Short mmCIF file of C-alpha atoms and ligand atoms in Angstrom, two decimals:
data_model
loop_
_atom_site.label_atom_id
_atom_site.label_comp_id
_atom_site.label_asym_id
_atom_site.label_seq_id
_atom_site.Cartn_x
_atom_site.Cartn_y
_atom_site.Cartn_z
CA UNK Q 1 119.75 121.33 93.28
CA UNK Q 2 117.60 118.67 93.51
CA UNK Q 3 117.42 116.36 90.50
CA UNK Q 4 114.20 115.12 89.39
CA UNK Q 5 111.48 114.74 86.75
CA UNK Q 6 110.04 118.24 86.49
CA UNK Q 7 106.84 117.59 84.56
CA UNK Q 8 105.56 114.58 86.79
CA UNK Q 9 106.40 116.14 90.28
CA UNK Q 10 105.28 119.42 89.76
CA UNK Q 11 101.61 117.87 87.74
CA UNK Q 12 98.33 118.47 89.47
CA UNK Q 13 99.82 119.98 92.34
CA UNK Q 14 98.15 123.42 92.93
CA UNK Q 15 100.45 125.76 95.02
CA UNK Q 16 99.83 129.17 96.30
CA UNK Q 17 102.24 132.30 97.46
CA UNK Q 18 100.98 133.77 100.43
CA UNK Q 19 101.19 137.62 100.63
CA UNK Q 20 100.52 140.53 102.75
CA UNK Q 21 96.56 141.42 102.14
CA UNK Q 22 93.46 140.63 102.93
CA UNK Q 23 90.51 138.45 101.30
CA UNK Q 24 87.34 136.73 102.61
CA UNK Q 25 89.68 134.04 104.64
CA UNK Q 26 91.46 134.82 108.00
CA UNK Q 27 94.46 133.78 106.61
CA UNK Q 28 97.48 135.85 108.79
CA UNK Q 29 100.90 136.43 109.58
CA UNK Q 30 102.01 137.28 113.16
CA UNK Q 31 99.87 137.67 116.05
CA UNK Q 32 99.74 134.94 118.95
CA UNK Q 33 96.15 133.49 119.25
CA UNK Q 34 97.39 130.23 119.98
CA UNK Q 35 99.18 129.86 123.34
CA UNK Q 36 102.44 128.75 122.41
CA UNK Q 37 105.12 127.16 124.68
CA UNK Q 38 108.34 128.93 125.17
CA UNK Q 39 111.59 127.80 123.42
CA UNK Q 40 113.75 125.30 124.85
CA UNK Q 41 116.89 127.23 124.25
CA UNK Q 42 116.15 130.97 124.55
CA UNK Q 43 113.48 130.86 126.73
CA UNK Q 44 111.12 133.00 124.71
CA UNK Q 45 107.63 132.43 123.31
CA UNK Q 46 107.98 130.49 120.00
CA UNK Q 47 106.91 132.75 117.11
CA UNK Q 48 103.49 132.13 115.61
CA UNK Q 49 104.87 132.55 111.99
CA UNK Q 50 101.61 131.75 110.11
CA UNK Q 51 98.02 131.00 110.65
CA UNK Q 52 95.90 129.38 107.68
CA UNK Q 53 92.23 129.51 107.64
CA UNK Q 54 90.83 126.16 106.51
CA UNK Q 55 87.81 127.34 105.80
CA UNK Q 56 89.42 127.96 102.63
CA UNK Q 57 88.49 125.11 100.02
CA UNK Q 58 92.15 126.00 98.48
CA UNK Q 59 93.51 124.23 101.20
CA UNK Q 60 91.27 121.56 101.33
CA UNK Q 61 93.74 118.85 101.38
CA UNK Q 62 94.55 120.09 105.06
CA UNK Q 63 91.07 119.90 106.64
CA UNK Q 64 90.15 117.67 109.86
CA UNK Q 65 87.08 118.25 111.44
CA UNK Q 66 89.19 118.71 114.26
CA UNK Q 67 91.04 121.86 113.23
CA UNK Q 68 89.38 125.09 111.87
CA UNK Q 69 93.20 127.13 111.13
CA UNK Q 70 96.36 125.99 111.28
CA UNK Q 71 99.24 127.96 113.09
CA UNK Q 72 102.83 127.03 111.83
CA UNK Q 73 105.34 128.26 114.51
CA UNK Q 74 108.92 128.23 115.71
CA UNK Q 75 111.42 130.33 117.35
CA UNK Q 76 113.17 132.53 114.74
CA UNK Q 77 115.86 133.73 117.45
CA UNK Q 78 117.77 130.99 118.25
CA UNK Q 79 119.61 127.55 116.67
CA UNK Q 80 116.53 125.47 117.27
CA UNK Q 81 115.26 126.13 114.33
CA UNK Q 82 118.07 124.18 112.74
CA UNK Q 83 116.92 120.85 113.72
CA UNK Q 84 113.61 119.41 113.03
CA UNK Q 85 111.03 120.28 115.56
CA UNK Q 86 107.61 118.56 116.25
CA UNK Q 87 104.99 120.57 117.89
CA UNK Q 88 101.39 119.49 119.16
CA UNK Q 89 98.51 121.33 118.55
CA UNK Q 90 95.37 121.06 121.29
CA UNK Q 91 92.53 122.74 119.25
CA UNK Q 92 89.98 123.11 122.28
CA UNK Q 93 92.22 124.98 124.33
CA UNK Q 94 94.35 126.69 121.50
CA UNK Q 95 97.36 125.20 123.31
CA UNK Q 96 100.58 124.38 121.87
CA UNK Q 97 103.35 121.80 123.28
CA UNK Q 98 107.20 121.38 122.46
CA UNK Q 99 107.31 117.37 121.31
CA UNK Q 100 110.71 117.68 119.78
CA UNK Q 101 113.57 120.19 119.74
CA UNK Q 102 116.56 119.00 119.30
CA UNK Q 103 119.07 121.85 119.43
CA UNK Q 104 122.62 121.14 119.09
CA UNK Q 105 124.07 124.47 118.40
CA UNK Q 106 123.44 126.52 121.17
CA UNK Q 107 123.31 129.77 119.39
CA UNK Q 108 121.02 132.61 120.56
CA UNK Q 109 120.43 135.85 118.22
CA UNK Q 110 121.90 139.31 119.66
CA UNK Q 111 119.44 141.31 121.36
CA UNK Q 112 119.16 144.05 118.95
CA UNK Q 113 119.08 141.68 116.16
CA UNK Q 114 116.22 139.82 117.87
CA UNK Q 115 112.86 139.21 116.18
CA UNK Q 116 110.08 140.65 118.39
CA UNK Q 117 107.88 138.40 120.11
CA UNK Q 118 105.29 137.68 119.08
CA UNK Q 119 105.64 138.80 115.55
CA UNK Q 120 103.77 141.68 114.82
CA UNK Q 121 100.24 141.04 113.14
CA UNK Q 122 99.26 141.27 109.56
CA UNK Q 123 96.66 139.82 107.13
CA UNK Q 124 97.63 137.42 104.82
CA UNK Q 125 96.01 135.96 101.47
CA UNK Q 126 96.56 133.49 99.12
CA UNK Q 127 97.41 133.97 95.24
CA UNK Q 128 98.19 131.71 92.42
CA UNK Q 129 101.38 131.10 91.69
CA UNK Q 130 102.86 132.29 88.72
CA UNK Q 131 104.67 130.59 85.90
CA UNK Q 132 108.16 131.13 87.37
CA UNK Q 133 107.29 129.96 90.26
CA UNK Q 134 106.88 126.36 88.67
CA UNK Q 135 110.32 125.17 87.49
CA UNK Q 136 110.01 123.40 84.29
CA UNK Q 137 113.83 122.09 83.99
CA UNK Q 138 116.61 122.16 85.95
CA UNK Q 139 117.91 125.93 84.55
CA UNK Q 140 114.37 127.42 85.87
CA UNK Q 141 114.68 126.01 89.63
CA UNK Q 142 117.55 128.93 89.68
CA UNK Q 143 115.17 131.14 88.73
CA UNK Q 144 112.41 130.01 90.80
CA UNK Q 145 114.66 130.11 93.80
CA UNK Q 146 115.24 133.87 93.07
CA UNK Q 147 111.80 134.75 93.64
CA UNK Q 148 111.04 132.87 96.53
CA UNK Q 149 112.47 135.49 99.74
CA UNK Q 150 112.76 138.14 97.24
CA UNK Q 151 109.72 138.40 95.88
CA UNK Q 152 107.45 136.93 98.09
CA UNK Q 153 107.90 135.23 101.41
CA UNK Q 154 105.60 132.01 101.26
CA UNK Q 155 104.63 128.96 99.19
CA UNK Q 156 101.63 127.27 100.03
CA UNK Q 157 100.75 123.55 99.13
CA UNK Q 158 101.54 122.48 95.71
CA UNK Q 159 104.79 120.79 95.22
CA UNK Q 160 107.73 121.83 97.47
CA UNK Q 161 110.49 123.61 96.25
CA UNK Q 162 113.43 121.39 97.84
CA UNK Q 163 116.98 122.60 97.60
CA UNK Q 164 117.61 118.76 98.73
CA UNK Q 165 115.45 115.81 99.18
CA UNK Q 166 114.22 116.11 102.52
CA UNK Q 167 115.43 112.85 104.84
CA UNK Q 168 112.44 111.89 106.62
CA UNK Q 169 109.00 113.19 106.35
CA UNK Q 170 106.90 110.51 108.60
CA UNK Q 171 105.17 111.18 111.58
CA UNK Q 172 107.03 110.53 114.87
CA UNK Q 173 103.57 109.72 116.55
CA UNK Q 174 101.75 107.79 114.36
CA UNK Q 175 104.20 107.27 111.46
CA UNK Q 176 102.06 108.11 108.71
CA UNK Q 177 103.83 110.66 106.13
CA UNK Q 178 103.17 114.26 107.26
CA UNK Q 179 101.41 116.54 104.58
CA UNK Q 180 103.41 118.97 103.18
CA UNK Q 181 102.22 122.66 103.79
CA UNK Q 182 104.36 125.34 103.34
CA UNK Q 183 107.89 127.25 102.91
CA UNK Q 184 108.74 130.33 103.94
CA UNK Q 185 112.19 132.05 103.50
CA UNK Q 186 113.11 136.12 103.14
CA UNK Q 187 116.40 137.74 101.75
CA UNK Q 188 118.19 140.51 102.90
CA UNK Q 189 117.21 144.26 101.59
CA UNK Q 190 113.73 143.16 101.00
CA UNK Q 191 110.60 144.05 102.63
CA UNK Q 192 107.95 141.22 102.14
CA UNK Q 193 106.02 141.66 105.38
CA UNK Q 194 105.19 145.43 106.23
CA UNK Q 195 105.14 145.06 109.78
CA UNK Q 196 108.52 143.57 110.76
CA UNK Q 197 111.93 143.51 109.50
CA UNK Q 198 112.68 139.54 108.67
CA UNK Q 199 115.58 138.17 107.70
CA UNK Q 200 115.69 134.36 107.35
CA UNK Q 201 119.05 134.67 105.24
CA UNK Q 202 119.88 131.23 103.41
CA UNK Q 203 117.09 129.25 104.84
CA UNK Q 204 114.08 127.86 103.73
CA UNK Q 205 111.75 126.57 106.74
CA UNK Q 206 109.54 124.02 105.48
CA UNK Q 207 106.07 122.93 107.59
CA UNK Q 208 104.22 119.93 107.21
CA UNK Q 209 101.45 118.59 109.23
CA UNK Q 210 99.95 115.17 110.49
CA UNK Q 211 96.23 115.59 110.12
CA UNK Q 212 95.53 112.12 112.07
CA UNK Q 213 97.68 113.33 115.38
CA UNK Q 214 97.66 117.34 114.73
CA UNK Q 215 101.08 117.56 114.85
CA UNK Q 216 103.10 120.50 113.18
CA UNK Q 217 106.88 119.37 111.90
CA UNK Q 218 109.47 122.08 110.77
CA UNK Q 219 112.49 121.50 108.23
CA UNK Q 220 115.01 124.07 107.53
CA UNK Q 221 117.41 123.47 104.31
CA UNK Q 222 119.86 125.99 102.93
CA UNK Q 223 119.70 127.72 99.44
ZN1 ZN M 1 114.77 130.14 120.68
ZN1 ZN M 2 100.68 111.38 113.12
#
């Protein structure tokens, strides 16, 4: 677990849980409104995992005039996810292109366990984090990690809950620091999204966004 000055790191970072349900914004899980490319390893379309409606003022730090909604993508069926990936968003055509996929393991999920492509669509909404979502001391980190993936699938903004400090979150295109957007995980034996059986096991997927270049990066950590 990461060691850090707890109070300081989390101060002033308002974060949210994203959960299934609807509100006035068009946040969503699954679907495929963006033209996603095919995964370089398994050849299937990338999953549009989440898409956040940037009209929501709670996401104002992600806002840019160039983009109305922010899709978060990855293939969930092969080992490309295990290495950092970089995607380019083209909002006028809703196309997405792969800038970096750097698979080293060549592992593809067995057919019978594959996550459907595209993911079934369902509405999502943001709610405020609860007290236990923000670790106030080292012991509290374990409780916070326990809830994540057991009780809810997705954290949005706020301070990222890292297993370890990430290597490098600078944008490979413009070199600016990318903005942490969201992280996703899903344990065994829970059903956090009604439309699909999802299992991300010990992995947390972190999504970053560069407002300048409209690139989205994924990085995975194991818990
Ligand atoms: Zn794949
Ligand atoms: Zn950039």
